[in-house]
Amino acid sequence: MQNIKEYVEANKQRFLDELFDLLRLPSVSADPKFKGDVEKTAEFVAQKLRDAGADQVEVCPTAGNPIVYGEKIIDPSLPTVLTYGHYDVQPADPYELWETPPFEPTVRDGKIYARGSADDKGQFYMHVKAFEYMMKNNALACNIKFMIEGEEEVGSKNLGTFVKENKDKLKADVIVISDTSMISMKQPSLETGLRGLSYVEVEVTGPNRDLHSGVYGGAVANPATILSKLIASLHDENNHIAIPGFYDDVIELTAEERKALNEAPFEIEEYKKDLGVEELWGEKGYTTIERTGIRPTLEVNGIWGGYIGEGAKTVLPSKAFAKISMRLVPNQNSQRITDLFKKHFEAIAPDYVKVEVKPHHGGEPVVTPTDSVAYKAAEKALNDTFGVKPIPTRGGGSIPIVALFEDVLGIKTVLLGFGLDSDNLHSPNEKYGIENYLMGISTIPLFHKYYAELSK
Ligand code: BES
Ligand code: MN
Ligand code: MN
C-alpha cells in the first residue's frame, strides 16, 4: 500500500491536468447562456466519480441545474461521510481585469489562476482524488457519499427540495465541506461558523420618464440622488446599521469568546496592503476579525441608474437601483431581516419618489461544533499534514444550505476548507495554490481515518 504522500507525489501532474480540464468548463450558474456548459460540467464530475470507483453515480435533474451524486458503501456498520461541494462558479466579469483568461487555467508563482479554482472546483475535486487514493489502496475507513451541486452561487434554489426528497439516500453521520478559507499555509484553521444572508434589490422611481437635466433639473427629485441618501443613512456615524430592530436577535459573544477569536494571527498592515487601502473601516467597538466573523453587516453590491455609457449625456433619470446584501450572524433570521429592511426602506422614502424592495435568495447563519468527533478528526488530520494544530475561526462568507442540512437531515457539518481569503473569490484573477490543493488531497484520507477511529 502506497501512503497518501507518495501517491500525491506520483500522481501530482495528473491531478493538476484533471483539475485544469474541469476549470476549462465555464459552469457559470448565474447566466443562462452557460446552461450547456453547466450540464457538461455535471457529466464531467459524474464521470470522474465513476473513474475513481464510486457506485450509483447519477446526474440528478432538478428544476434548475443538476446535482451529481455518487457513493461507496463498504460496510453499513461504519460511519458515513457525506461530501458536499459545488461545481458552479461565479460569472468571470469583468473579463478585462483578468491577467490570463478565466477559463484557461494558468500557473503563476505556484498558484492556479482560473474562475472556480478555489471556489469550489479546486476544493471539492480534492475529495474526488482523495477518494481515488482510498479506493486504489484499500484505505477507505468510512462509507462515503458525494453530493456536488450546480446552483450554490445562485442560492441553491433546488437543493432544498432534492435533500427533502432524498433523505434516505443522503443519510450520513457527518457532512464535510471544503469551500471555506484557512488562515495561512503556516497556520491552518477550521471555520466554525458561516454567516447568513438577506439579499434585496431596491428600485427608486422619480418622474415617469428620463428628463432633460437642464429643463427639469432642480424642479423634481433625482432618484439617483435620493437613493444615495437613503443608502448612506443605513449606517450611523459609528457604522452601526441604522435599521430599527436589526440587532435584536444577535447573539453577543462573551468576553472570553471574543478574546479567543482575536488570538488568531492577523497582520493588519499586510491586510491593508493586499487590499490597497490606507485605512480599514467598520463597526465601532469591534476588531476586523469580529467585523467579518461575528457581526452582521450591510453592503451595496451594485448601484446604477441614468446614463452610464461613453461620454456625457445630460439626463435626469426616471429610476435608480441598488442590490443590497446583509450578512447575518447567529440567531438572526433572514426572512425577519428582509422584512425589517423593507419596512424601514419604505418608511424613510420621501414623498417625491416611490420605492420598491424586491427580496432575492437568503440563507441562515450557522455555527458548527468544536467538540464533535468530526471536528476532532479534522483537527488531527490537519495537525498531521501541516505539523501545526489548526485553530477555530469564524468565516464571513455564507453557504446557506448548511443550515438546511442540519434542519432537514439532522446532520452537522465540518468545514474543512483549504483556500485563503486572498484567493480572489468572486473577483478577477481567482487563484488556488497548488500546494493547498495537494495538501488538501493528503489531509482528506486522514480525516476519514480519524473520523472512523474516533467514532468507535
Ligand atoms: N464558498 C463561498 C462561501 C465562503 C467563502 C465561505 C469564503 C467562507 C469563506 C460560497 O461559494 C459563496 O460564495 N457563497 C455566497 C452565498 C450564495 C448564496 C451566493 C456568498 O457568501 O456570497
Ligand atoms: Mn463556494
Ligand atoms: Mn462563491
Short mmCIF file of C-alpha atoms and ligand atoms in Angstrom, two decimals:
data_model
loop_
_atom_site.label_atom_id
_atom_site.label_comp_id
_atom_site.label_asym_id
_atom_site.label_seq_id
_atom_site.Cartn_x
_atom_site.Cartn_y
_atom_site.Cartn_z
CA MET A 1 0.00 0.00 0.00
CA GLN A 2 1.27 3.40 -1.02
CA ASN A 3 0.87 6.12 1.60
CA ILE A 4 -1.03 9.23 0.64
CA LYS A 5 2.06 11.47 0.40
CA GLU A 6 3.73 9.06 -2.05
CA TYR A 7 0.53 8.73 -4.01
CA VAL A 8 0.13 12.52 -4.32
CA GLU A 9 3.77 12.88 -5.35
CA ALA A 10 3.45 10.18 -8.01
CA ASN A 11 0.15 11.49 -9.42
CA LYS A 12 0.60 15.22 -8.97
CA GLN A 13 0.69 16.12 -12.66
CA ARG A 14 -2.41 14.10 -13.47
CA PHE A 15 -4.25 15.64 -10.51
CA LEU A 16 -3.46 19.07 -11.92
CA ASP A 17 -4.33 18.13 -15.51
CA GLU A 18 -7.72 16.80 -14.46
CA LEU A 19 -8.50 19.89 -12.39
CA PHE A 20 -7.49 22.06 -15.35
CA ASP A 21 -9.96 20.20 -17.58
CA LEU A 22 -12.66 20.89 -15.01
CA LEU A 23 -11.67 24.57 -14.77
CA ARG A 24 -11.86 24.96 -18.56
CA LEU A 25 -15.62 24.34 -18.42
CA PRO A 26 -17.34 27.71 -17.84
CA SER A 27 -20.08 26.48 -15.48
CA VAL A 28 -21.46 29.90 -14.57
CA SER A 29 -24.82 29.36 -12.88
CA ALA A 30 -25.96 32.99 -12.89
CA ASP A 31 -26.09 33.31 -16.66
CA PRO A 32 -28.44 31.08 -18.74
CA LYS A 33 -26.03 31.42 -21.66
CA PHE A 34 -23.78 28.85 -19.93
CA LYS A 35 -26.53 26.23 -19.40
CA GLY A 36 -24.89 23.79 -21.83
CA ASP A 37 -21.52 24.13 -20.11
CA VAL A 38 -23.13 23.64 -16.72
CA GLU A 39 -24.59 20.34 -17.91
CA LYS A 40 -21.28 19.25 -19.41
CA THR A 41 -19.59 20.02 -16.09
CA ALA A 42 -22.07 17.86 -14.19
CA GLU A 43 -21.35 14.98 -16.61
CA PHE A 44 -17.61 15.54 -16.22
CA VAL A 45 -17.86 15.36 -12.42
CA ALA A 46 -20.03 12.23 -12.61
CA GLN A 47 -17.50 10.53 -14.90
CA LYS A 48 -14.62 11.40 -12.56
CA LEU A 49 -16.54 9.91 -9.64
CA ARG A 50 -17.13 6.70 -11.64
CA ASP A 51 -13.46 6.57 -12.66
CA ALA A 52 -12.43 6.91 -9.03
CA GLY A 53 -14.63 3.95 -8.10
CA ALA A 54 -17.93 5.40 -6.89
CA ASP A 55 -21.17 3.41 -7.24
CA GLN A 56 -24.70 4.63 -8.04
CA VAL A 57 -23.29 7.68 -9.79
CA GLU A 58 -26.10 9.81 -11.14
CA VAL A 59 -26.57 13.23 -12.63
CA CYS A 60 -29.84 14.06 -10.90
CA PRO A 61 -32.03 16.53 -12.75
CA THR A 62 -33.70 19.32 -10.77
CA ALA A 63 -35.88 22.25 -11.80
CA GLY A 64 -32.54 24.06 -12.28
CA ASN A 65 -29.01 22.70 -12.63
CA PRO A 66 -28.37 19.00 -11.96
CA ILE A 67 -26.91 17.59 -8.76
CA VAL A 68 -24.19 14.96 -9.06
CA TYR A 69 -24.48 12.04 -6.65
CA GLY A 70 -22.21 9.06 -6.03
CA GLU A 71 -21.36 6.75 -3.16
CA LYS A 72 -19.25 3.89 -1.90
CA ILE A 73 -20.76 1.88 0.88
CA ILE A 74 -18.14 -0.56 2.13
CA ASP A 75 -19.74 -1.63 5.39
CA PRO A 76 -23.06 -0.40 6.78
CA SER A 77 -21.68 -0.64 10.30
CA LEU A 78 -19.04 2.01 9.56
CA PRO A 79 -19.78 5.73 9.77
CA THR A 80 -20.77 7.56 6.59
CA VAL A 81 -19.24 10.83 5.44
CA LEU A 82 -21.28 12.96 3.04
CA THR A 83 -19.09 15.27 0.96
CA TYR A 84 -20.82 18.38 -0.36
CA GLY A 85 -19.41 20.81 -2.90
CA HIS A 86 -20.46 22.92 -5.87
CA TYR A 87 -19.33 22.70 -9.47
CA ASP A 88 -20.93 26.00 -10.49
CA VAL A 89 -18.90 29.21 -10.46
CA GLN A 90 -19.47 32.95 -10.28
CA PRO A 91 -19.52 34.97 -13.50
CA ALA A 92 -16.00 35.97 -14.58
CA ASP A 93 -16.85 39.60 -15.32
CA PRO A 94 -15.13 41.98 -15.69
CA TYR A 95 -13.05 39.94 -18.17
CA GLU A 96 -10.62 42.77 -18.98
CA LEU A 97 -9.26 42.72 -15.42
CA TRP A 98 -8.02 39.13 -15.69
CA GLU A 99 -4.31 38.80 -16.39
CA THR A 100 -4.97 35.48 -18.12
CA PRO A 101 -8.40 34.32 -19.33
CA PRO A 102 -10.67 32.99 -16.54
CA PHE A 103 -11.39 29.67 -18.25
CA GLU A 104 -7.84 28.96 -19.38
CA PRO A 105 -6.20 27.86 -16.14
CA THR A 106 -2.65 29.19 -15.87
CA VAL A 107 0.01 28.62 -13.23
CA ARG A 108 1.94 31.62 -11.96
CA ASP A 109 4.02 31.60 -8.83
CA GLY A 110 2.70 28.20 -7.76
CA LYS A 111 -0.94 29.33 -7.99
CA ILE A 112 -3.63 28.14 -10.36
CA TYR A 113 -5.41 31.16 -11.84
CA ALA A 114 -8.93 30.43 -13.07
CA ARG A 115 -12.54 31.13 -12.16
CA GLY A 116 -13.58 28.40 -9.73
CA SER A 117 -10.03 27.34 -8.86
CA ALA A 118 -10.64 27.92 -5.13
CA ASP A 119 -14.44 28.33 -5.17
CA ASP A 120 -15.16 25.50 -5.38
CA LYS A 121 -13.82 23.24 -8.12
CA GLY A 122 -10.27 23.01 -6.80
CA GLN A 123 -11.62 22.29 -3.35
CA PHE A 124 -14.30 19.68 -3.99
CA TYR A 125 -12.08 17.92 -6.51
CA MET A 126 -9.56 17.23 -3.73
CA HIS A 127 -12.20 14.92 -2.25
CA VAL A 128 -12.57 13.06 -5.54
CA LYS A 129 -8.83 12.48 -5.73
CA ALA A 130 -8.56 11.54 -2.06
CA PHE A 131 -11.36 9.04 -2.67
CA GLU A 132 -9.46 7.65 -5.66
CA TYR A 133 -6.47 7.10 -3.40
CA MET A 134 -8.54 5.38 -0.72
CA MET A 135 -10.17 3.10 -3.31
CA LYS A 136 -6.91 2.13 -5.01
CA ASN A 137 -5.16 1.42 -1.74
CA ASN A 138 -7.98 -0.26 0.07
CA ALA A 139 -7.83 2.55 2.60
CA LEU A 140 -11.46 3.60 2.81
CA ALA A 141 -12.18 3.93 6.53
CA CYS A 142 -15.77 5.20 6.22
CA ASN A 143 -18.61 4.89 3.78
CA ILE A 144 -18.64 7.90 1.53
CA LYS A 145 -21.32 9.82 -0.35
CA PHE A 146 -20.86 12.73 -2.72
CA MET A 147 -23.37 15.45 -3.46
CA ILE A 148 -21.96 18.09 -5.78
CA GLU A 149 -24.46 20.74 -6.80
CA GLY A 150 -24.63 23.35 -9.56
CA GLU A 151 -26.53 26.24 -8.01
CA GLU A 152 -24.63 27.27 -4.90
CA GLU A 153 -23.58 30.61 -6.35
CA VAL A 154 -27.21 31.48 -7.06
CA GLY A 155 -28.62 30.45 -3.70
CA SER A 156 -29.01 26.62 -4.00
CA LYS A 157 -32.59 27.13 -5.17
CA ASN A 158 -33.38 23.49 -5.89
CA LEU A 159 -31.09 21.70 -3.48
CA GLY A 160 -33.55 22.02 -0.59
CA THR A 161 -36.19 20.05 -2.49
CA PHE A 162 -33.63 17.44 -3.53
CA VAL A 163 -32.50 16.99 0.08
CA LYS A 164 -36.08 16.70 1.36
CA GLU A 165 -36.95 14.15 -1.32
CA ASN A 166 -33.80 12.07 -0.80
CA LYS A 167 -33.42 11.90 2.95
CA ASP A 168 -32.68 8.16 2.93
CA LYS A 169 -30.18 8.30 0.14
CA LEU A 170 -28.33 11.14 1.87
CA LYS A 171 -28.30 9.52 5.29
CA ALA A 172 -24.88 10.13 6.82
CA ASP A 173 -23.14 10.81 10.12
CA VAL A 174 -21.38 13.99 9.12
CA ILE A 175 -21.15 16.40 6.21
CA VAL A 176 -17.73 17.57 5.17
CA ILE A 177 -17.33 20.65 3.00
CA SER A 178 -14.19 22.17 1.55
CA ASP A 179 -15.46 25.57 0.44
CA THR A 180 -14.02 27.96 3.03
CA SER A 181 -10.66 29.51 3.89
CA MET A 182 -7.94 28.88 6.40
CA ILE A 183 -5.63 31.48 7.90
CA SER A 184 -2.44 30.57 6.02
CA MET A 185 -0.28 27.65 4.99
CA LYS A 186 1.68 28.18 8.22
CA GLN A 187 -1.39 28.37 10.42
CA PRO A 188 -4.17 26.00 9.37
CA SER A 189 -7.61 26.74 10.77
CA LEU A 190 -11.14 25.42 10.67
CA GLU A 191 -14.09 27.72 10.16
CA THR A 192 -16.71 27.03 12.78
CA GLY A 193 -19.40 29.37 11.59
CA LEU A 194 -20.86 30.85 8.46
CA ARG A 195 -22.91 33.99 8.17
CA GLY A 196 -26.45 34.03 6.86
CA LEU A 197 -27.66 36.27 4.10
CA SER A 198 -30.54 38.56 3.21
CA TYR A 199 -30.38 39.98 -0.29
CA VAL A 200 -32.68 42.61 -1.71
CA GLU A 201 -32.91 44.78 -4.77
CA VAL A 202 -34.30 48.29 -4.42
CA GLU A 203 -35.83 50.41 -7.13
CA VAL A 204 -36.39 54.14 -6.69
CA THR A 205 -38.67 55.86 -9.19
CA GLY A 206 -38.96 59.61 -9.66
CA PRO A 207 -40.54 61.18 -12.75
CA ASN A 208 -42.39 58.91 -15.18
CA ARG A 209 -39.63 59.20 -17.84
CA ASP A 210 -35.99 60.24 -18.22
CA LEU A 211 -35.85 64.05 -18.43
CA HIS A 212 -33.57 66.73 -19.83
CA SER A 213 -31.44 67.56 -16.78
CA GLY A 214 -31.34 71.24 -17.76
CA VAL A 215 -35.03 71.70 -18.47
CA TYR A 216 -36.26 69.83 -15.39
CA GLY A 217 -33.18 69.57 -13.12
CA GLY A 218 -33.85 71.45 -9.89
CA ALA A 219 -37.62 71.01 -10.14
CA VAL A 220 -38.02 67.28 -9.46
CA ALA A 221 -36.12 64.93 -7.19
CA ASN A 222 -33.40 62.93 -8.89
CA PRO A 223 -33.90 59.25 -7.92
CA ALA A 224 -30.15 58.60 -8.07
CA THR A 225 -29.52 61.36 -5.52
CA ILE A 226 -32.35 60.17 -3.31
CA LEU A 227 -31.19 56.54 -3.49
CA SER A 228 -27.67 57.60 -2.49
CA LYS A 229 -29.03 59.48 0.51
CA LEU A 230 -31.22 56.57 1.55
CA ILE A 231 -28.31 54.15 1.28
CA ALA A 232 -25.98 56.49 3.17
CA SER A 233 -28.49 56.65 6.02
CA LEU A 234 -28.40 52.87 6.52
CA HIS A 235 -25.22 53.21 8.63
CA ASP A 236 -24.91 55.66 11.52
CA GLU A 237 -21.78 57.61 12.50
CA ASN A 238 -20.41 54.54 14.29
CA ASN A 239 -21.04 52.35 11.27
CA HIS A 240 -23.79 50.51 13.08
CA ILE A 241 -26.67 49.53 10.86
CA ALA A 242 -29.49 52.03 11.38
CA ILE A 243 -32.44 49.74 10.69
CA PRO A 244 -34.65 49.57 13.79
CA GLY A 245 -34.62 46.09 15.31
CA PHE A 246 -31.71 44.92 13.13
CA TYR A 247 -29.57 43.79 16.08
CA ASP A 248 -32.41 42.50 18.28
CA ASP A 249 -31.67 38.80 17.78
CA VAL A 250 -27.87 38.98 17.51
CA ILE A 251 -26.08 36.75 19.97
CA GLU A 252 -23.23 38.70 21.59
CA LEU A 253 -20.13 36.65 22.31
CA THR A 254 -18.74 36.54 25.82
CA ALA A 255 -15.54 38.45 26.59
CA GLU A 256 -13.72 35.12 26.68
CA GLU A 257 -15.02 34.02 23.32
CA ARG A 258 -14.03 37.34 21.81
CA LYS A 259 -10.57 37.08 23.31
CA ALA A 260 -10.07 33.60 21.85
CA LEU A 261 -11.27 34.77 18.45
CA ASN A 262 -8.81 37.67 18.45
CA GLU A 263 -5.88 35.45 19.30
CA ALA A 264 -5.80 34.22 15.72
CA PRO A 265 -2.83 35.64 13.84
CA PHE A 266 -3.85 38.71 11.86
CA GLU A 267 -1.44 41.12 10.21
CA ILE A 268 -3.31 44.37 9.81
CA GLU A 269 -0.61 46.10 7.75
CA GLU A 270 -0.38 43.16 5.34
CA TYR A 271 -4.16 43.07 5.10
CA LYS A 272 -4.37 46.75 4.17
CA LYS A 273 -1.51 46.46 1.71
CA ASP A 274 -3.07 43.46 -0.02
CA LEU A 275 -6.31 45.40 -0.45
CA GLY A 276 -4.68 48.69 -1.42
CA VAL A 277 -6.40 50.73 1.30
CA GLU A 278 -4.85 53.26 3.69
CA GLU A 279 -7.32 52.62 6.46
CA LEU A 280 -9.82 49.98 7.40
CA TRP A 281 -13.47 50.76 8.10
CA GLY A 282 -16.15 49.10 10.17
CA GLU A 283 -18.45 48.96 13.12
CA LYS A 284 -17.09 50.86 16.09
CA GLY A 285 -16.14 48.73 19.07
CA TYR A 286 -15.17 45.63 17.10
CA THR A 287 -11.93 44.34 15.60
CA THR A 288 -11.59 43.41 11.94
CA ILE A 289 -11.79 39.71 12.79
CA GLU A 290 -15.02 40.38 14.68
CA ARG A 291 -16.45 42.63 11.98
CA THR A 292 -16.17 39.88 9.39
CA GLY A 293 -16.85 36.92 11.63
CA ILE A 294 -19.36 37.58 14.36
CA ARG A 295 -21.07 40.85 13.43
CA PRO A 296 -23.81 41.40 10.87
CA THR A 297 -23.11 43.81 8.01
CA LEU A 298 -24.87 45.61 5.18
CA GLU A 299 -23.26 46.08 1.77
CA VAL A 300 -24.21 47.68 -1.52
CA ASN A 301 -23.24 45.12 -4.16
CA GLY A 302 -24.20 47.24 -7.14
CA ILE A 303 -25.78 50.62 -7.79
CA TRP A 304 -26.91 52.06 -11.09
CA GLY A 305 -29.30 54.34 -12.89
CA GLY A 306 -29.29 57.01 -15.58
CA TYR A 307 -26.61 57.24 -18.22
CA ILE A 308 -23.53 55.06 -17.73
CA GLY A 309 -22.30 54.81 -21.34
CA GLU A 310 -19.42 56.61 -23.07
CA GLY A 311 -19.16 60.36 -22.85
CA ALA A 312 -21.63 62.70 -21.16
CA LYS A 313 -25.37 62.63 -21.63
CA THR A 314 -27.39 65.24 -19.76
CA VAL A 315 -30.25 63.34 -18.23
CA LEU A 316 -32.27 63.25 -15.05
CA PRO A 317 -33.07 59.54 -14.74
CA SER A 318 -36.52 58.25 -14.03
CA LYS A 319 -35.16 55.35 -11.96
CA ALA A 320 -32.22 54.29 -9.83
CA PHE A 321 -31.43 50.83 -8.46
CA ALA A 322 -29.23 49.05 -5.96
CA LYS A 323 -28.54 45.49 -4.90
CA ILE A 324 -28.04 45.28 -1.16
CA SER A 325 -26.97 42.32 0.93
CA MET A 326 -26.92 41.83 4.66
CA ARG A 327 -24.71 39.19 6.29
CA LEU A 328 -26.32 37.70 9.34
CA VAL A 329 -24.99 36.06 12.47
CA PRO A 330 -26.46 33.50 14.84
CA ASN A 331 -29.72 33.86 15.85
CA GLN A 332 -30.76 36.36 13.19
CA ASN A 333 -33.29 35.13 10.67
CA SER A 334 -33.08 36.07 7.00
CA GLN A 335 -36.84 36.44 6.49
CA ARG A 336 -37.19 38.66 9.52
CA ILE A 337 -34.25 40.84 8.48
CA THR A 338 -35.57 41.14 4.94
CA ASP A 339 -38.94 42.25 6.35
CA LEU A 340 -37.27 44.79 8.65
CA PHE A 341 -35.26 46.19 5.78
CA LYS A 342 -38.32 46.52 3.55
CA LYS A 343 -40.39 48.21 6.23
CA HIS A 344 -37.58 50.63 7.08
CA PHE A 345 -36.68 51.48 3.50
CA GLU A 346 -40.28 52.18 2.62
CA ALA A 347 -40.70 54.29 5.74
CA ILE A 348 -37.69 56.53 5.07
CA ALA A 349 -38.52 57.14 1.40
CA PRO A 350 -39.59 60.76 0.86
CA ASP A 351 -42.86 61.53 -0.93
CA TYR A 352 -41.19 62.72 -4.10
CA VAL A 353 -40.09 59.19 -5.06
CA LYS A 354 -41.61 55.70 -4.98
CA VAL A 355 -39.55 52.82 -3.68
CA GLU A 356 -39.88 49.14 -4.25
CA VAL A 357 -37.94 46.47 -2.34
CA LYS A 358 -37.64 43.08 -4.03
CA PRO A 359 -36.23 40.18 -1.98
CA HIS A 360 -33.77 37.71 -3.55
CA HIS A 361 -32.39 34.48 -2.08
CA GLY A 362 -31.47 34.29 1.56
CA GLY A 363 -29.92 31.88 4.00
CA GLU A 364 -29.49 31.26 7.68
CA PRO A 365 -26.29 31.58 9.72
CA VAL A 366 -24.73 28.51 11.34
CA VAL A 367 -22.18 27.64 13.95
CA THR A 368 -20.55 24.24 13.77
CA PRO A 369 -19.46 22.36 16.90
CA THR A 370 -15.84 22.22 18.02
CA ASP A 371 -16.40 19.40 20.48
CA SER A 372 -17.61 16.85 17.93
CA VAL A 373 -15.84 13.73 16.74
CA ALA A 374 -15.76 15.22 13.23
CA TYR A 375 -14.11 18.42 14.39
CA LYS A 376 -11.52 16.46 16.36
CA ALA A 377 -10.83 14.23 13.36
CA ALA A 378 -10.35 17.29 11.14
CA GLU A 379 -8.09 18.86 13.74
CA LYS A 380 -5.95 15.74 13.97
CA ALA A 381 -5.74 15.33 10.20
CA LEU A 382 -4.62 18.95 9.68
CA ASN A 383 -2.17 18.66 12.52
CA ASP A 384 -0.60 15.65 10.81
CA THR A 385 -0.18 17.27 7.40
CA PHE A 386 0.69 20.82 8.47
CA GLY A 387 2.59 19.97 11.64
CA VAL A 388 0.60 22.67 13.45
CA LYS A 389 -2.64 22.39 15.38
CA PRO A 390 -5.42 24.21 13.50
CA ILE A 391 -7.35 26.91 15.29
CA PRO A 392 -11.09 27.55 15.07
CA THR A 393 -12.19 30.73 13.26
CA ARG A 394 -15.49 32.26 12.21
CA GLY A 395 -15.94 32.73 8.48
CA GLY A 396 -17.50 35.77 6.89
CA GLY A 397 -19.00 34.05 3.85
CA SER A 398 -22.21 32.10 3.53
CA ILE A 399 -23.12 28.59 2.45
CA PRO A 400 -26.84 28.82 3.13
CA ILE A 401 -27.54 25.14 2.57
CA VAL A 402 -25.53 24.13 5.67
CA ALA A 403 -28.33 25.31 7.96
CA LEU A 404 -30.81 23.35 5.89
CA PHE A 405 -28.73 20.15 6.09
CA GLU A 406 -28.90 20.42 9.83
CA ASP A 407 -32.63 21.15 9.81
CA VAL A 408 -33.77 18.53 7.31
CA LEU A 409 -31.19 15.77 7.68
CA GLY A 410 -30.20 16.45 11.26
CA ILE A 411 -26.53 16.23 10.26
CA LYS A 412 -23.81 18.63 11.41
CA THR A 413 -21.08 19.91 9.13
CA VAL A 414 -17.34 20.21 9.40
CA LEU A 415 -15.86 23.00 7.26
CA LEU A 416 -12.54 21.60 6.07
CA GLY A 417 -11.52 24.44 3.76
CA PHE A 418 -8.07 24.85 2.22
CA GLY A 419 -8.50 28.20 0.47
CA LEU A 420 -7.13 31.56 1.56
CA ASP A 421 -9.11 34.79 1.91
CA SER A 422 -6.67 36.33 -0.57
CA ASP A 423 -7.61 33.81 -3.29
CA ASN A 424 -9.78 36.44 -5.04
CA LEU A 425 -13.04 34.55 -4.75
CA HIS A 426 -15.72 36.18 -6.92
CA SER A 427 -13.06 38.67 -8.13
CA PRO A 428 -10.91 38.77 -11.25
CA ASN A 429 -7.77 36.59 -11.04
CA GLU A 430 -9.23 33.99 -8.70
CA LYS A 431 -6.46 31.60 -7.68
CA TYR A 432 -5.76 28.48 -5.69
CA GLY A 433 -2.32 27.35 -4.52
CA ILE A 434 -1.05 24.08 -5.98
CA GLU A 435 0.28 23.39 -2.51
CA ASN A 436 -3.17 24.00 -0.99
CA TYR A 437 -4.69 21.59 -3.50
CA LEU A 438 -2.16 18.84 -2.83
CA MET A 439 -2.21 19.36 0.94
CA GLY A 440 -5.98 19.03 0.80
CA ILE A 441 -5.74 15.74 -1.05
CA SER A 442 -3.25 14.47 1.55
CA THR A 443 -5.35 15.58 4.51
CA ILE A 444 -8.74 14.18 3.50
CA PRO A 445 -7.92 10.45 3.80
CA LEU A 446 -6.57 11.17 7.30
CA PHE A 447 -9.83 12.87 8.17
CA HIS A 448 -11.73 9.73 7.14
CA LYS A 449 -9.34 7.52 9.07
CA TYR A 450 -9.54 9.55 12.28
CA TYR A 451 -13.27 10.01 11.95
CA ALA A 452 -13.73 6.23 11.83
CA GLU A 453 -11.33 5.66 14.70
CA LEU A 454 -12.78 8.33 16.97
CA SER A 455 -16.35 7.24 16.20
CA LYS A 456 -15.77 3.81 17.69
N1 BES B 1 -17.51 29.38 -0.86
C1 BES B 1 -18.30 30.55 -0.72
C2 BES B 1 -18.57 30.96 0.71
C3 BES B 1 -17.38 31.22 1.57
C4 BES B 1 -16.23 31.81 1.07
C5 BES B 1 -17.43 30.90 2.90
C6 BES B 1 -15.13 32.03 1.90
C7 BES B 1 -16.37 31.15 3.73
C8 BES B 1 -15.20 31.70 3.22
C9 BES B 1 -19.61 30.36 -1.46
O1 BES B 1 -19.43 29.81 -2.74
C10 BES B 1 -20.27 31.70 -1.67
O2 BES B 1 -19.70 32.50 -2.36
N2 BES B 1 -21.45 31.90 -1.10
C11 BES B 1 -22.19 33.09 -1.35
C12 BES B 1 -23.63 32.93 -0.95
C13 BES B 1 -24.53 32.48 -2.05
C14 BES B 1 -25.96 32.45 -1.57
C15 BES B 1 -24.42 33.30 -3.30
C16 BES B 1 -21.63 34.24 -0.52
O3 BES B 1 -21.09 34.03 0.55
O4 BES B 1 -21.77 35.36 -1.01
MN MN B 2 -18.14 28.22 -2.69
MN MN B 3 -18.76 31.53 -4.06
#
